[in-house]
Amino acid sequence: MRRLLLVGGGHSHVEVLRQFGLQPMADLELVLVSPDRFTPYSGMLPGWIAGHYDFADCHIDLDHVCAFARSAFHKGKVTGLDLTARAAMLSDGSNVAFDVVSIDTGSTPPLGTVAGMTEHAVPVKPVDRFLQTIEALTDGAARSREIVVIGAGAAGLEVLLSVQHRLQQRAPRVAHRYAVVAASATILPSHSERTRRAMARVLAARNVRVQTAFDVQAVERDKIVAVDGREVAADFVIAATGAEPAAWPRQSGLAVDPRGFIAVDEHLQSVSHPGVFAAGDVASVTDHSYPKSGVYAVRQGPVLAGNLRKALQGEPLDRYIPQPASLALISTGNRYAVASRGDWCIAGAWVWRWKDHIDRKFMRKYGALPRSG
């Protein structure tokens, strides 16, 4: 009996589970290890914060998906791999052996390089902790706050505008103030000028102040300080400053890219250890540059599922080539969104409805799975 171990319940792995449920393999034991039973769908997280979705609308029940896939579900956290013995080490001291392993654990915003960031900023990931903090903020909405997001990428802007919408709905008479600070020279640096102008109009209409070329030196209790001495008042800081990998893949001996993400080839297999696969934010496909985005993790899912099956059967693997550009649907707190792909950009309430349709269709694919007998 061979064992396929899935580490993490990310977007790629839920598709792997679905595919193995649809086409079970004989003499295979499937095991998922994840610290949480419910995994959030990143595309709907801003809508959850804004109040458009309930918890169940935007979280995948891994226990349910595992039941469909006839997979064991171990609630726990992997802290390392023994690549010689082919076993994963868990935080509770137990080990899980494997024949083939796949890693899809996501990433977290980097906090350690800025003084005071760990103490005074709330990272967007891990998502469960962020959501608990937002709940505490909205429960105490009677006090006016200086709310600032560090990071002017799509994720940072979406989160800030969603928090603003939620607070305005909960306590419309409280005059919170909002700002964005970013080291980049402009908001949405990876998007077109048309998209930046569209989002700039939204931010101006929502009275969100923007400070670009703002290289954060320190986060203090009531302000953010830039290297050049500029200061922005802040007593609730959200960190949306890109992605940082966990240390344990590198410490386990897996090859990593210069930023520490697991280096995989075009088959999503480790460049240093055959039989080890990785996808989503935790992985970096060698010789390809693309953003850390749920869109890519979703696209990797079917290829990963096929290659895990082929690796177990000793068959040649399929290639995954990241698309050069992806469609971004950026929500703006209310039921309005901006669509961006390359130089193309369009915005409106109908874009939000389009995004909502796509997101709900994605969630139905996993929520409607029957339990295998």
XYZ file of C-alpha atoms in Angstrom:
373
model
C 0.000 0.000 0.000
C 1.520 3.306 -1.108
C 0.846 6.568 0.726
C 0.374 10.014 -0.797
C 0.757 12.743 1.802
C -0.712 16.199 1.182
C 0.734 18.890 3.447
C -1.608 21.875 3.662
C -5.174 22.482 2.505
C -4.492 25.158 -0.114
C -6.306 25.774 -3.384
C -4.207 23.243 -5.326
C -4.682 20.466 -2.795
C -8.458 20.721 -2.604
C -8.486 20.058 -6.349
C -6.092 17.126 -5.875
C -8.506 15.638 -3.343
C -11.466 16.172 -5.676
C -9.659 14.518 -8.586
C -8.644 11.497 -6.507
C -12.205 11.231 -5.249
C -13.497 11.220 -8.817
C -10.917 8.631 -9.896
C -9.678 6.630 -6.893
C -6.392 4.738 -7.162
C -6.161 1.155 -6.015
C -3.714 0.353 -3.211
C -3.274 4.000 -2.291
C -3.626 5.580 1.131
C -4.310 9.303 0.886
C -3.557 11.530 3.892
C -4.058 15.286 4.294
C -2.354 17.166 7.130
C -3.629 20.684 7.801
C -3.819 22.801 10.969
C -7.436 23.775 10.250
C -10.545 21.949 9.125
C -11.823 24.934 7.135
C -9.644 26.530 4.494
C -10.557 29.994 3.170
C -10.946 30.739 -0.511
C -8.764 33.804 -1.050
C -10.945 35.240 -3.804
C -13.848 35.701 -1.383
C -11.918 36.841 1.684
C -12.408 40.582 0.983
C -16.131 39.966 0.526
C -16.252 38.122 3.858
C -14.530 41.030 5.588
C -16.906 43.512 3.938
C -19.915 41.504 5.118
C -21.149 40.197 1.758
C -20.449 36.539 2.620
C -20.935 34.281 5.598
C -18.180 32.002 6.873
C -19.645 29.000 5.061
C -19.819 30.916 1.769
C -16.057 31.293 1.519
C -14.539 28.386 3.457
C -13.986 24.862 2.141
C -14.634 22.070 4.618
C -11.541 19.899 4.279
C -13.142 17.129 6.305
C -15.958 16.944 3.756
C -13.598 16.996 0.761
C -11.419 14.324 2.396
C -14.468 12.132 2.967
C -15.284 12.375 -0.747
C -11.683 11.494 -1.637
C -11.525 8.612 0.892
C -8.618 10.460 2.453
C -7.592 10.507 6.083
C -7.607 14.009 7.556
C -5.003 14.702 10.227
C -5.491 18.060 11.929
C -1.961 19.186 12.673
C 1.009 21.214 11.526
C 4.021 19.852 9.675
C 7.310 21.220 11.014
C 9.761 19.378 8.793
C 10.485 16.505 6.424
C 12.926 13.634 6.859
C 13.736 13.220 3.185
C 15.844 10.109 3.769
C 13.270 8.227 5.826
C 10.468 9.830 3.764
C 8.432 11.010 6.716
C 6.839 14.302 7.783
C 7.360 15.520 11.329
C 4.418 17.169 13.073
C 4.319 19.736 15.868
C 2.749 17.182 18.246
C 5.830 14.970 17.918
C 4.272 12.373 15.627
C 5.523 11.352 12.187
C 3.649 10.513 8.984
C 5.472 8.337 6.462
C 4.962 8.840 2.741
C 5.923 7.485 -0.652
C 5.077 10.741 -2.435
C 4.458 14.078 -0.720
C 2.978 17.359 -1.950
C 3.207 20.715 -0.148
C 0.598 23.478 -0.486
C 0.795 25.488 2.725
C 0.669 29.030 1.357
C 2.752 31.924 2.652
C 2.686 34.738 5.203
C 3.551 38.462 4.939
C 7.170 39.214 5.940
C 7.214 40.992 9.303
C 10.633 40.511 10.831
C 12.570 43.066 8.765
C 10.747 46.153 10.099
C 11.034 47.330 13.695
C 7.754 47.053 15.569
C 5.927 45.252 12.752
C 5.459 42.048 14.737
C 4.175 43.918 17.804
C 1.977 46.550 16.161
C 0.814 45.205 12.797
C -1.794 42.581 11.920
C -0.735 40.338 9.022
C -3.370 39.275 6.527
C -2.095 35.717 6.929
C -2.659 33.400 8.666
C -6.209 34.196 7.661
C -7.959 32.785 10.735
C -6.024 35.042 13.083
C -6.613 38.079 10.890
C -10.350 37.452 10.811
C -10.468 37.172 14.602
C -8.712 40.528 14.893
C -11.096 42.161 12.434
C -14.019 40.830 14.451
C -12.536 42.389 17.580
C -12.048 45.683 15.708
C -15.637 45.803 14.483
C -16.948 44.884 17.919
C -15.160 47.937 19.280
C -16.137 50.230 16.431
C -17.405 53.050 18.642
C -13.876 54.502 18.906
C -12.433 56.356 15.943
C -9.303 54.665 14.584
C -6.439 55.501 12.234
C -6.486 52.410 10.019
C -3.529 51.937 7.679
C -2.528 49.116 5.353
C 1.127 48.602 4.485
C 1.260 47.419 0.893
C -0.464 48.832 -2.187
C -0.879 45.647 -4.172
C -4.326 44.298 -5.014
C -4.571 42.318 -1.764
C -3.755 45.298 0.430
C -6.212 47.622 -1.310
C -8.977 45.008 -1.290
C -8.543 44.321 2.405
C -8.473 47.987 3.420
C -11.559 48.880 1.387
C -13.377 45.839 2.753
C -12.544 46.779 6.337
C -13.761 50.311 5.600
C -17.061 49.037 4.186
C -17.620 46.733 7.164
C -16.999 49.485 9.702
C -19.191 51.959 7.847
C -22.019 49.437 7.897
C -21.525 48.601 11.569
C -20.977 52.134 12.870
C -21.736 54.769 10.208
C -21.430 57.658 12.678
C -17.849 56.829 13.680
C -15.312 58.777 11.609
C -12.500 56.293 11.063
C -9.618 57.461 8.898
C -7.911 55.274 6.309
C -4.549 55.306 4.561
C -2.289 53.175 2.377
C 1.502 53.297 2.546
C 3.777 51.484 0.110
C 7.434 51.340 -0.768
C 6.522 51.179 -4.450
C 6.356 54.340 -6.527
C 2.674 53.747 -7.274
C -0.278 51.668 -6.186
C -0.784 48.330 -7.959
C 2.759 48.302 -9.364
C 2.198 45.052 -11.301
C -0.897 46.382 -13.088
C -1.415 48.742 -16.004
C -1.637 52.513 -15.753
C -5.348 52.324 -16.634
C -5.971 49.998 -13.707
C -3.997 52.230 -11.365
C -6.051 55.246 -12.420
C -9.301 53.349 -11.884
C -8.279 52.296 -8.373
C -6.937 55.768 -7.580
C -10.389 57.181 -8.353
C -11.969 54.667 -5.975
C -9.500 55.467 -3.195
C -10.060 59.211 -3.627
C -13.840 58.774 -3.521
C -13.495 56.764 -0.284
C -11.200 59.374 1.311
C -8.304 56.933 1.553
C -4.964 58.724 1.759
C -2.116 57.214 -0.259
C 1.597 57.532 0.505
C 3.847 55.932 -2.109
C 7.655 55.655 -2.104
C 7.151 55.218 1.633
C 9.832 52.781 2.774
C 8.690 51.756 6.252
C 11.406 51.911 8.876
C 9.311 51.296 11.984
C 5.768 50.636 13.136
C 5.016 52.233 16.496
C 1.977 52.189 18.761
C 0.346 55.195 17.104
C 2.243 55.801 13.852
C 4.278 54.418 10.975
C 7.675 55.976 10.294
C 9.430 55.977 6.911
C 13.161 55.844 6.290
C 13.046 59.439 5.006
C 11.382 60.644 8.229
C 7.791 60.908 7.033
C 5.156 59.744 9.485
C 1.596 58.488 9.106
C -0.740 58.297 12.086
C -1.830 54.703 12.662
C -3.329 52.818 15.579
C -4.535 49.811 13.578
C -2.013 48.577 11.011
C -2.624 45.825 8.465
C 0.436 44.181 6.897
C -0.090 43.175 3.261
C 3.521 43.344 2.169
C 3.961 40.394 -0.131
C 4.773 36.789 0.713
C 7.291 34.984 2.897
C 7.770 31.204 3.040
C 7.991 28.988 6.096
C 11.533 28.030 7.077
C 11.042 24.282 7.451
C 11.210 23.295 3.735
C 14.677 24.841 3.441
C 15.733 23.441 6.815
C 14.583 19.993 5.671
C 17.032 20.137 2.765
C 14.699 20.964 -0.103
C 16.118 23.260 -2.765
C 14.623 26.742 -2.532
C 14.730 29.887 -4.641
C 16.575 33.046 -3.461
C 13.528 34.098 -1.402
C 13.179 30.716 0.295
C 10.232 29.265 -1.655
C 10.417 25.604 -2.673
C 12.047 25.395 -6.093
C 10.067 23.154 -8.426
C 10.415 22.314 -12.093
C 7.720 22.563 -14.760
C 6.185 19.345 -13.415
C 5.704 20.999 -9.979
C 8.269 18.542 -8.611
C 11.166 19.552 -6.368
C 14.312 20.223 -8.366
C 16.336 18.471 -5.670
C 14.115 15.598 -4.486
C 12.011 13.453 -6.841
C 8.728 12.429 -5.299
C 8.360 15.775 -3.520
C 5.916 18.197 -5.126
C 4.796 21.717 -4.220
C 2.231 24.204 -5.496
C 0.614 27.509 -4.618
C 2.402 30.314 -2.814
C 4.909 27.994 -1.110
C 6.384 26.995 -4.478
C 8.368 28.768 -7.166
C 8.544 27.329 -10.686
C 12.152 27.618 -11.859
C 12.784 30.060 -14.726
C 9.279 31.533 -14.525
C 8.227 34.782 -12.883
C 4.631 35.184 -11.731
C 2.882 36.721 -8.717
C 1.915 34.887 -5.532
C -1.775 34.698 -6.314
C -4.605 32.264 -5.755
C -5.274 32.326 -9.491
C -2.043 30.427 -10.125
C -2.655 27.976 -7.282
C -6.073 27.139 -8.743
C -4.574 26.619 -12.214
C -1.857 24.363 -10.788
C -4.381 22.076 -9.095
C -5.359 19.848 -12.062
C -1.754 19.518 -13.267
C -0.576 18.675 -9.759
C -3.303 16.051 -9.346
C -2.352 14.409 -12.614
C 1.359 14.429 -11.848
C 0.923 12.995 -8.361
C -1.035 10.128 -9.897
C 1.634 9.622 -12.586
C 4.475 9.782 -10.063
C 2.822 7.022 -8.046
C 2.454 4.943 -11.221
C 5.943 5.669 -12.545
C 4.659 7.465 -15.645
C 6.055 10.582 -17.402
C 4.841 13.835 -15.880
C 2.927 16.685 -17.519
C 4.257 20.229 -17.753
C 2.776 23.265 -16.050
C 3.606 26.605 -17.670
C 2.389 29.678 -15.735
C 0.277 31.932 -17.907
C 2.077 35.208 -18.738
C -0.873 37.289 -17.544
C -3.932 36.498 -15.491
C -7.292 38.170 -15.048
C -7.494 40.080 -11.775
C -10.910 40.999 -10.373
C -10.232 43.525 -7.614
C -13.117 44.201 -5.249
C -13.507 47.628 -3.666
C -15.378 46.946 -0.441
C -18.862 47.609 -1.752
C -20.427 45.551 -4.542
C -18.128 47.091 -7.165
C -14.945 45.727 -8.713
C -12.158 46.498 -11.170
C -11.175 43.934 -13.813
C -7.573 44.002 -15.007
C -5.578 41.933 -17.480
C -2.515 43.345 -19.185
C -3.393 46.789 -20.544
C -7.125 46.056 -20.416
C -9.222 47.426 -17.555
C -12.912 47.872 -16.861
C -14.856 48.584 -13.674
C -18.399 48.553 -12.404
C -21.020 46.881 -10.255
C -21.497 44.267 -12.971
C -17.803 43.319 -12.624
C -18.453 42.527 -8.959
C -21.435 40.366 -9.955
C -19.214 38.601 -12.501
C -16.584 38.003 -9.825
C -19.245 36.798 -7.395
C -20.503 34.302 -9.994
C -16.992 32.950 -10.606
C -16.228 32.673 -6.886
C -19.493 30.946 -5.992
C -19.034 28.510 -8.881
C -15.584 27.639 -7.529
C -16.964 27.041 -4.043
C -19.847 24.875 -5.284
C -17.334 22.562 -6.912
C -16.124 21.501 -3.443
C -19.157 22.137 -1.263
C -21.496 19.931 -3.322
C -19.284 16.832 -3.300
C -21.033 13.685 -2.053
C -19.432 11.631 0.670
C -17.970 8.447 -0.755
C -19.357 5.244 0.687
